[in-house]
Amino acid sequence: MNILYDERVDGALPEVDKAALLQALRTQLPDLEILHQQEELKPYECDGLSAYRTTPMLVVLPRDITQVQGILRLCHARRVPVVARGAGTGLSGGALPLEKGVLLVMARFNQILQIDPAARTARVQPGVRNLAISQAAAPFGLYYAPDPSSQIACSIGGNVAENAGGVHCLKYGLTVHNLLKVDILTVDGEQLTLGSDALDSPGLDLLALFTGSEGMLGVITEVTVKLLPKPQSAKVLLAAFDSVEKAGHAVGDIIAAGIIPGGLEMMDNLAIRAAEDFIHAGYPVEAEAILLCELDGVEADVRDDCDRVRQVLEQAGATEVRQARDEAERVRFWAGRKNAFPAVGRLSPDYYCMDGTIPRRELPGVLKAIAELSAEYGLRVANVFHAGDGNMHPLILFDANTPGELDRAEALGGKILELCVKVGGSITGEHGVGREKINQMCAQFNSDELTLFHAVKAAFDPGGLLNPGKNIPTLHRCAEFGAMHVHAGKLPFPDLERF
Amino acid sequence: MNILYDERVDGALPEVDKAALLQALRTQLPDLEILHQQEELKPYECDGLSAYRTTPMLVVLPRDITQVQGILRLCHARRVPVVARGAGTGLSGGALPLEKGVLLVMARFNQILQIDPAARTARVQPGVRNLAISQAAAPFGLYYAPDPSSQIACSIGGNVAENAGGVHCLKYGLTVHNLLKVDILTVDGEQLTLGSDALDSPGLDLLALFTGSEGMLGVITEVTVKLLPKPQSAKVLLAAFDSVEKAGHAVGDIIAAGIIPGGLEMMDNLAIRAAEDFIHAGYPVEAEAILLCELDGVEADVRDDCDRVRQVLEQAGATEVRQARDEAERVRFWAGRKNAFPAVGRLSPDYYCMDGTIPRRELPGVLKAIAELSAEYGLRVANVFHAGDGNMHPLILFDANTPGELDRAEALGGKILELCVKVGGSITGEHGVGREKINQMCAQFNSDELTLFHAVKAAFDPGGLLNPGKNIPTLHRCAEFGAMHVHAGKLPFPDLERF
């Protein structure tokens, strides 16, 4: 499955003398581990978005900052592009390698440097796994809040690069809200510290700018995150609905009631059945949609909130509201949700996971429109998502071996993202833009905005050597893609007007 | 009192033909209100930092975006610098005018455009007062969290420009954490939207970059903020201590106990006495320091937290812990704190309000060092500050009419800020850099970091026409100031080594 690959980026890059580069790396950094044989390179040809694959020219696996600095200086001097990679679990092809570039794998930077329980911070290397931070903080009653579904495997450096979210980001924020400080190396190997140990930092907020910049501004060498006290108590409610729209309305009602759940997730019938078959979570398989609502905090507070949420759900027309009876059932409820992607994967040879965000009030209408688009394109769509923050993950089911299905899946995915933009939302929520959604960026932003992005990128990396071809499309590319920009929902997508 | 004025910025700017500019503005924007006579310009010569004064060349008071666009285009074409100003309450001279520049007053943009209780957002013009947003949201049980002491007067546009904080920012974050979207005009009058209605925005996070950029990247024309549900209950505890260091330790103890108070404020004896004389808040005037700790949330939760905080305070050696008996007493406790600056102002002809941030664990040591520096410089220092987030506001008392006192006050202030940097903190917490702390920026950042700031600034404003001479010092300026950069506390300030 390779047709989504876009050869234009690699095509535009200058030729590199691979042998000479290899020789220079070996001479100047004798202890550096370098992969350069075809069979060694193969495992690195894609990240979590395996529909896009490119074999990198070279893979380097440095062990310390001096080596990273050496690699960057050498590549900078020779104008060789560099793509940084963490654990490779990203879902938008942000770490997709370049045929004419070096893949800089930061996986060996896996040390937790300090847990400071008084300051409630953790200082870690970028290759540390997301969950490992919470595990290290647990003896102090603390944890790191952002929890992408891939948290067992994904690295904090990748989380920073993609501004990762998770089930808890409605209440506790995205990665950017849970960071204090990031040490980086610039494209030419300068060490910089962005942010500080203090809440605010003077000058321009380069830490927030850097977060989510997908490896285009620098290479992360150290991360200081905030830790939170573990909530005293957590309860989860499961509500069943006989229509997806009703469930969508209930989400808005909970928030409007002044409650901020720790997590507020939605699954539609296709996803419910898939998860139930796979995990036996105890979900009501006849429901058109379920909501999972977790409330966390102080015991008494959580009890109060559960009562209020139950009331709101019943008023919103839930056919059933169940509270997990004990911790085992709570964990089972979540296991169904957290394994929904692989569960849906069992329904079909292939699926394409989308990631768009919309204002909460648009949930019912957009879900209805997705159902209509699904019928129109003749492809099933399962919906599993962070309903509370409007971050949708429609999973488009297809079979790449059936001629035309991949094309249709891609086209349907594009339509869904355009729909998100049309209702005032955005083409990504937590997976980033990467290579995958670079065309949809032309829909999200106008040419003035894109020009400004390029200018800011150039302030860090004037030669465009860091992860070229990701995140921000060239104006040329947008022109080719067919100027489909919508600003604040004002310009129409003619064929989406009916929604 | 004018000696703090720095003529170098104005000196370096090109000459402007004021008459021709005035003529062009009048011709092209006939309905625009323009002030140009000396006596009309006088009220605009400073913002809240009145030690710095410059008479602007012209003041313009536009009423709509078309007028602002016209002003920017005209000034851009003629290379005339523009300084934007909101309510003029800023404390770091961020809106200090230029002799050879136009002062763009955004006060007439004072409409609340929309309160959306379902999305929990407010869309407002930049000249709307901070408190007015909470007042408009109150009928829906909502409020806007950041609450600078000047909230009755300060405007949301200025809050965004300075990334303002307040008593509640420990729990609810700074302005940047409470924003969704900002519409701006670029230096040449282009309209841009930064951020979106969604939680995350693809591409580079220009909204966070813009927040706190002190008018150097663009002019704000509209702001969409997040609103929060008003807490069900709020209680305040007042704890007295016989030493400032003990109170400083108690702050860290509260946070380490896993409690995040709505506000956690500290005042030392000088500030306590001043506030008590002025407001009669019922403070214990013999205490060396008091802490005010507000706990907010659900009733039961607040009750629990009050008990736990009381315990922590007693263990930390508080000589007395008092809970406000009723809402009237709670309001009185806060009135003392919120009026502490004017109260201290009654003790001395002049005072100089500092704004630095330090890691919480450094509070006891830094307070001790400030006391020693105070004795050394022969000037009284009152401490009133947001202890929970380590944001200090030492108030240096002096008499500008006593020869040498202003110089000594300025020197002492500089020492205190350098001390903040030395212990890993920052030279500002919520008041911004403006003109006031531009020299201390040379201590906070090294030349690579400053160069990057300038490059990012140039991406928005290549000609350097927006608020020149504020926020980011030139490398030349830092060289003159005498390279005093400290990175991560590693290089010494020789004369601060004893702390």
PDB file of C-alpha atoms in Angstrom, chain B residues 86-266:
ATOM      1  CA  GLY B  86      -4.939  49.456  25.545  1.00  0.00           C
ATOM      2  CA  ALA B  87      -6.034  50.958  28.862  1.00  0.00           C
ATOM      3  CA  GLY B  88      -2.507  52.107  29.703  1.00  0.00           C
ATOM      4  CA  THR B  89      -2.341  50.271  33.033  1.00  0.00           C
ATOM      5  CA  GLY B  90       0.746  48.189  32.167  1.00  0.00           C
ATOM      6  CA  LEU B  91       3.543  48.239  34.754  1.00  0.00           C
ATOM      7  CA  SER B  92       6.618  47.704  32.582  1.00  0.00           C
ATOM      8  CA  GLY B  93       6.297  50.565  30.088  1.00  0.00           C
ATOM      9  CA  GLY B  94       5.165  48.274  27.271  1.00  0.00           C
ATOM     10  CA  ALA B  95       2.956  51.066  25.916  1.00  0.00           C
ATOM     11  CA  LEU B  96       5.528  53.829  26.410  1.00  0.00           C
ATOM     12  CA  PRO B  97       5.187  56.054  23.303  1.00  0.00           C
ATOM     13  CA  LEU B  98       7.924  57.126  20.917  1.00  0.00           C
ATOM     14  CA  GLU B  99       8.788  60.737  20.089  1.00  0.00           C
ATOM     15  CA  LYS B 100       9.026  59.709  16.467  1.00  0.00           C
ATOM     16  CA  GLY B 101       6.103  57.287  16.455  1.00  0.00           C
ATOM     17  CA  VAL B 102       2.342  57.040  16.398  1.00  0.00           C
ATOM     18  CA  LEU B 103       0.499  55.886  19.518  1.00  0.00           C
ATOM     19  CA  LEU B 104      -2.402  53.671  18.427  1.00  0.00           C
ATOM     20  CA  VAL B 105      -4.997  53.748  21.229  1.00  0.00           C
ATOM     21  CA  MET B 106      -7.421  50.811  21.029  1.00  0.00           C
ATOM     22  CA  ALA B 107      -9.657  51.995  23.895  1.00  0.00           C
ATOM     23  CA  ARG B 108     -12.665  52.601  21.642  1.00  0.00           C
ATOM     24  CA  PHE B 109     -12.868  48.915  20.762  1.00  0.00           C
ATOM     25  CA  ASN B 110     -14.957  48.244  23.849  1.00  0.00           C
ATOM     26  CA  GLN B 111     -17.761  45.941  22.677  1.00  0.00           C
ATOM     27  CA  ILE B 112     -18.511  42.498  24.038  1.00  0.00           C
ATOM     28  CA  LEU B 113     -19.467  40.759  20.796  1.00  0.00           C
ATOM     29  CA  GLN B 114     -20.733  37.422  22.092  1.00  0.00           C
ATOM     30  CA  ILE B 115     -21.048  35.312  25.230  1.00  0.00           C
ATOM     31  CA  ASP B 116     -21.563  31.662  24.219  1.00  0.00           C
ATOM     32  CA  PRO B 117     -22.535  29.745  27.368  1.00  0.00           C
ATOM     33  CA  ALA B 118     -22.630  26.357  25.596  1.00  0.00           C
ATOM     34  CA  ALA B 119     -19.111  26.684  24.198  1.00  0.00           C
ATOM     35  CA  ARG B 120     -18.129  28.632  27.345  1.00  0.00           C
ATOM     36  CA  THR B 121     -16.423  31.382  25.380  1.00  0.00           C
ATOM     37  CA  ALA B 122     -16.573  35.158  25.128  1.00  0.00           C
ATOM     38  CA  ARG B 123     -15.731  37.014  21.923  1.00  0.00           C
ATOM     39  CA  VAL B 124     -14.756  40.589  22.704  1.00  0.00           C
ATOM     40  CA  GLN B 125     -13.038  43.636  21.266  1.00  0.00           C
ATOM     41  CA  PRO B 126      -9.542  44.340  22.636  1.00  0.00           C
ATOM     42  CA  GLY B 127     -10.512  47.474  24.604  1.00  0.00           C
ATOM     43  CA  VAL B 128     -13.029  45.593  26.792  1.00  0.00           C
ATOM     44  CA  ARG B 129     -12.046  45.729  30.461  1.00  0.00           C
ATOM     45  CA  ASN B 130     -10.949  42.456  32.063  1.00  0.00           C
ATOM     46  CA  LEU B 131     -13.627  42.597  34.768  1.00  0.00           C
ATOM     47  CA  ALA B 132     -16.358  43.480  32.244  1.00  0.00           C
ATOM     48  CA  ILE B 133     -15.984  40.035  30.682  1.00  0.00           C
ATOM     49  CA  SER B 134     -16.699  38.286  33.985  1.00  0.00           C
ATOM     50  CA  GLN B 135     -19.597  40.662  34.618  1.00  0.00           C
ATOM     51  CA  ALA B 136     -21.133  39.857  31.228  1.00  0.00           C
ATOM     52  CA  ALA B 137     -20.629  36.128  31.800  1.00  0.00           C
ATOM     53  CA  ALA B 138     -22.028  36.157  35.365  1.00  0.00           C
ATOM     54  CA  PRO B 139     -25.697  35.631  34.365  1.00  0.00           C
ATOM     55  CA  PHE B 140     -24.614  32.292  32.889  1.00  0.00           C
ATOM     56  CA  GLY B 141     -22.718  31.241  36.022  1.00  0.00           C
ATOM     57  CA  LEU B 142     -19.410  31.741  34.200  1.00  0.00           C
ATOM     58  CA  TYR B 143     -16.349  33.968  34.615  1.00  0.00           C
ATOM     59  CA  TYR B 144     -12.989  34.773  33.023  1.00  0.00           C
ATOM     60  CA  ALA B 145     -10.236  33.473  35.312  1.00  0.00           C
ATOM     61  CA  PRO B 146      -7.124  35.701  34.931  1.00  0.00           C
ATOM     62  CA  ASP B 147      -7.565  38.623  37.325  1.00  0.00           C
ATOM     63  CA  PRO B 148      -4.747  41.174  37.448  1.00  0.00           C
ATOM     64  CA  SER B 149      -5.078  43.614  40.363  1.00  0.00           C
ATOM     65  CA  SER B 150      -5.906  46.280  37.770  1.00  0.00           C
ATOM     66  CA  GLN B 151      -8.839  44.253  36.449  1.00  0.00           C
ATOM     67  CA  ILE B 152     -11.340  47.079  36.909  1.00  0.00           C
ATOM     68  CA  ALA B 153      -9.385  49.178  34.429  1.00  0.00           C
ATOM     69  CA  CYS B 154      -7.071  47.041  32.322  1.00  0.00           C
ATOM     70  CA  SER B 155      -8.170  45.858  28.876  1.00  0.00           C
ATOM     71  CA  ILE B 156      -8.149  42.323  27.512  1.00  0.00           C
ATOM     72  CA  GLY B 157      -6.001  43.426  24.566  1.00  0.00           C
ATOM     73  CA  GLY B 158      -3.344  44.618  26.987  1.00  0.00           C
ATOM     74  CA  ASN B 159      -3.732  41.382  28.982  1.00  0.00           C
ATOM     75  CA  VAL B 160      -2.989  39.378  25.809  1.00  0.00           C
ATOM     76  CA  ALA B 161      -0.055  41.630  24.892  1.00  0.00           C
ATOM     77  CA  GLU B 162       1.508  41.183  28.348  1.00  0.00           C
ATOM     78  CA  ASN B 163       0.245  37.639  29.100  1.00  0.00           C
ATOM     79  CA  ALA B 164      -1.224  38.992  32.325  1.00  0.00           C
ATOM     80  CA  GLY B 165      -1.659  36.847  35.435  1.00  0.00           C
ATOM     81  CA  GLY B 166      -3.373  37.548  38.739  1.00  0.00           C
ATOM     82  CA  VAL B 167      -4.270  35.990  42.050  1.00  0.00           C
ATOM     83  CA  HIS B 168      -5.890  32.951  40.422  1.00  0.00           C
ATOM     84  CA  CYS B 169      -3.255  32.022  37.872  1.00  0.00           C
ATOM     85  CA  LEU B 170      -1.666  29.317  40.046  1.00  0.00           C
ATOM     86  CA  LYS B 171      -4.772  27.200  39.569  1.00  0.00           C
ATOM     87  CA  TYR B 172      -6.278  28.635  36.387  1.00  0.00           C
ATOM     88  CA  GLY B 173      -3.244  29.706  34.389  1.00  0.00           C
ATOM     89  CA  LEU B 174      -2.065  32.925  32.778  1.00  0.00           C
ATOM     90  CA  THR B 175      -3.839  34.713  29.926  1.00  0.00           C
ATOM     91  CA  VAL B 176      -2.269  32.328  27.377  1.00  0.00           C
ATOM     92  CA  HIS B 177      -3.985  29.364  29.052  1.00  0.00           C
ATOM     93  CA  ASN B 178      -7.376  31.037  28.850  1.00  0.00           C
ATOM     94  CA  LEU B 179      -7.389  32.109  25.189  1.00  0.00           C
ATOM     95  CA  LEU B 180      -8.822  30.408  22.137  1.00  0.00           C
ATOM     96  CA  LYS B 181      -8.378  32.856  19.303  1.00  0.00           C
ATOM     97  CA  VAL B 182      -7.005  36.297  18.556  1.00  0.00           C
ATOM     98  CA  ASP B 183      -7.645  38.313  15.402  1.00  0.00           C
ATOM     99  CA  ILE B 184      -4.782  40.595  14.528  1.00  0.00           C
ATOM    100  CA  LEU B 185      -3.662  43.074  11.912  1.00  0.00           C
ATOM    101  CA  THR B 186      -0.083  42.645  10.794  1.00  0.00           C
ATOM    102  CA  VAL B 187       2.307  45.569  10.460  1.00  0.00           C
ATOM    103  CA  ASP B 188       1.116  46.141   6.883  1.00  0.00           C
ATOM    104  CA  GLY B 189      -2.573  45.818   7.725  1.00  0.00           C
ATOM    105  CA  GLU B 190      -3.245  42.175   6.765  1.00  0.00           C
ATOM    106  CA  GLN B 191      -5.987  40.478   8.790  1.00  0.00           C
ATOM    107  CA  LEU B 192      -4.961  37.191  10.428  1.00  0.00           C
ATOM    108  CA  THR B 193      -6.652  34.815  12.853  1.00  0.00           C
ATOM    109  CA  LEU B 194      -4.372  33.046  15.336  1.00  0.00           C
ATOM    110  CA  GLY B 195      -5.728  29.958  17.131  1.00  0.00           C
ATOM    111  CA  SER B 196      -9.204  28.541  16.552  1.00  0.00           C
ATOM    112  CA  ASP B 197     -12.393  27.564  18.355  1.00  0.00           C
ATOM    113  CA  ALA B 198     -10.925  24.078  18.757  1.00  0.00           C
ATOM    114  CA  LEU B 199      -8.637  23.062  21.641  1.00  0.00           C
ATOM    115  CA  ASP B 200      -5.680  22.576  19.339  1.00  0.00           C
ATOM    116  CA  SER B 201      -4.731  24.278  16.123  1.00  0.00           C
ATOM    117  CA  PRO B 202      -2.601  22.709  13.393  1.00  0.00           C
ATOM    118  CA  GLY B 203       0.571  24.297  12.089  1.00  0.00           C
ATOM    119  CA  LEU B 204       2.747  26.385  14.376  1.00  0.00           C
ATOM    120  CA  ASP B 205       1.172  27.705  17.580  1.00  0.00           C
ATOM    121  CA  LEU B 206       1.248  31.368  16.651  1.00  0.00           C
ATOM    122  CA  LEU B 207      -1.427  32.216  19.222  1.00  0.00           C
ATOM    123  CA  ALA B 208       0.831  31.252  22.121  1.00  0.00           C
ATOM    124  CA  LEU B 209       3.770  32.953  20.412  1.00  0.00           C
ATOM    125  CA  PHE B 210       1.717  36.130  20.031  1.00  0.00           C
ATOM    126  CA  THR B 211       0.506  36.136  23.647  1.00  0.00           C
ATOM    127  CA  GLY B 212       2.918  38.191  25.700  1.00  0.00           C
ATOM    128  CA  SER B 213       4.696  39.567  22.638  1.00  0.00           C
ATOM    129  CA  GLU B 214       4.030  43.126  23.863  1.00  0.00           C
ATOM    130  CA  GLY B 215       2.719  44.624  20.650  1.00  0.00           C
ATOM    131  CA  MET B 216       5.792  43.666  18.624  1.00  0.00           C
ATOM    132  CA  LEU B 217       4.136  41.174  16.257  1.00  0.00           C
ATOM    133  CA  GLY B 218       0.784  42.741  15.369  1.00  0.00           C
ATOM    134  CA  VAL B 219      -2.220  44.735  16.581  1.00  0.00           C
ATOM    135  CA  ILE B 220      -5.053  42.850  18.287  1.00  0.00           C
ATOM    136  CA  THR B 221      -8.537  43.515  16.904  1.00  0.00           C
ATOM    137  CA  GLU B 222     -10.596  40.751  18.538  1.00  0.00           C
ATOM    138  CA  VAL B 223     -10.112  38.211  21.328  1.00  0.00           C
ATOM    139  CA  THR B 224     -11.966  34.956  22.080  1.00  0.00           C
ATOM    140  CA  VAL B 225     -11.410  33.811  25.660  1.00  0.00           C
ATOM    141  CA  LYS B 226     -12.431  30.669  27.534  1.00  0.00           C
ATOM    142  CA  LEU B 227     -14.930  31.084  30.373  1.00  0.00           C
ATOM    143  CA  LEU B 228     -15.032  28.861  33.451  1.00  0.00           C
ATOM    144  CA  PRO B 229     -17.966  27.874  35.654  1.00  0.00           C
ATOM    145  CA  LYS B 230     -17.977  29.884  38.871  1.00  0.00           C
ATOM    146  CA  PRO B 231     -16.854  27.659  41.743  1.00  0.00           C
ATOM    147  CA  GLN B 232     -19.696  26.566  44.011  1.00  0.00           C
ATOM    148  CA  SER B 233     -17.791  27.609  47.098  1.00  0.00           C
ATOM    149  CA  ALA B 234     -14.686  29.616  48.030  1.00  0.00           C
ATOM    150  CA  LYS B 235     -13.070  29.839  51.476  1.00  0.00           C
ATOM    151  CA  VAL B 236      -9.976  31.698  52.560  1.00  0.00           C
ATOM    152  CA  LEU B 237      -7.522  30.909  55.327  1.00  0.00           C
ATOM    153  CA  LEU B 238      -5.196  33.508  56.841  1.00  0.00           C
ATOM    154  CA  ALA B 239      -2.048  32.190  58.499  1.00  0.00           C
ATOM    155  CA  ALA B 240       0.392  34.290  60.513  1.00  0.00           C
ATOM    156  CA  PHE B 241       4.114  33.492  60.865  1.00  0.00           C
ATOM    157  CA  ASP B 242       6.890  34.868  63.039  1.00  0.00           C
ATOM    158  CA  SER B 243       9.376  34.648  60.194  1.00  0.00           C
ATOM    159  CA  VAL B 244       9.234  35.274  56.471  1.00  0.00           C
ATOM    160  CA  GLU B 245      11.251  32.136  55.743  1.00  0.00           C
ATOM    161  CA  LYS B 246       8.764  29.933  57.609  1.00  0.00           C
ATOM    162  CA  ALA B 247       5.933  31.381  55.535  1.00  0.00           C
ATOM    163  CA  GLY B 248       7.987  30.710  52.409  1.00  0.00           C
ATOM    164  CA  HIS B 249       8.464  27.080  53.430  1.00  0.00           C
ATOM    165  CA  ALA B 250       4.741  26.689  54.141  1.00  0.00           C
ATOM    166  CA  VAL B 251       3.949  27.667  50.538  1.00  0.00           C
ATOM    167  CA  GLY B 252       5.972  24.749  49.220  1.00  0.00           C
ATOM    168  CA  ASP B 253       4.430  22.437  51.835  1.00  0.00           C
ATOM    169  CA  ILE B 254       0.873  23.238  50.700  1.00  0.00           C
ATOM    170  CA  ILE B 255       1.685  22.495  47.071  1.00  0.00           C
ATOM    171  CA  ALA B 256       3.640  19.380  48.023  1.00  0.00           C
ATOM    172  CA  ALA B 257       0.547  18.118  49.886  1.00  0.00           C
ATOM    173  CA  GLY B 258      -1.173  17.884  46.518  1.00  0.00           C
ATOM    174  CA  ILE B 259      -3.465  20.865  47.022  1.00  0.00           C
ATOM    175  CA  ILE B 260      -3.815  23.500  44.338  1.00  0.00           C
ATOM    176  CA  PRO B 261      -5.336  26.578  45.963  1.00  0.00           C
ATOM    177  CA  GLY B 262      -7.358  29.069  43.901  1.00  0.00           C
ATOM    178  CA  GLY B 263      -4.987  31.716  45.270  1.00  0.00           C
ATOM    179  CA  LEU B 264      -1.953  31.577  47.563  1.00  0.00           C
ATOM    180  CA  GLU B 265      -0.618  35.001  48.466  1.00  0.00           C
ATOM    181  CA  MET B 266       2.029  36.267  50.853  1.00  0.00           C
TER     182      MET B 266
END
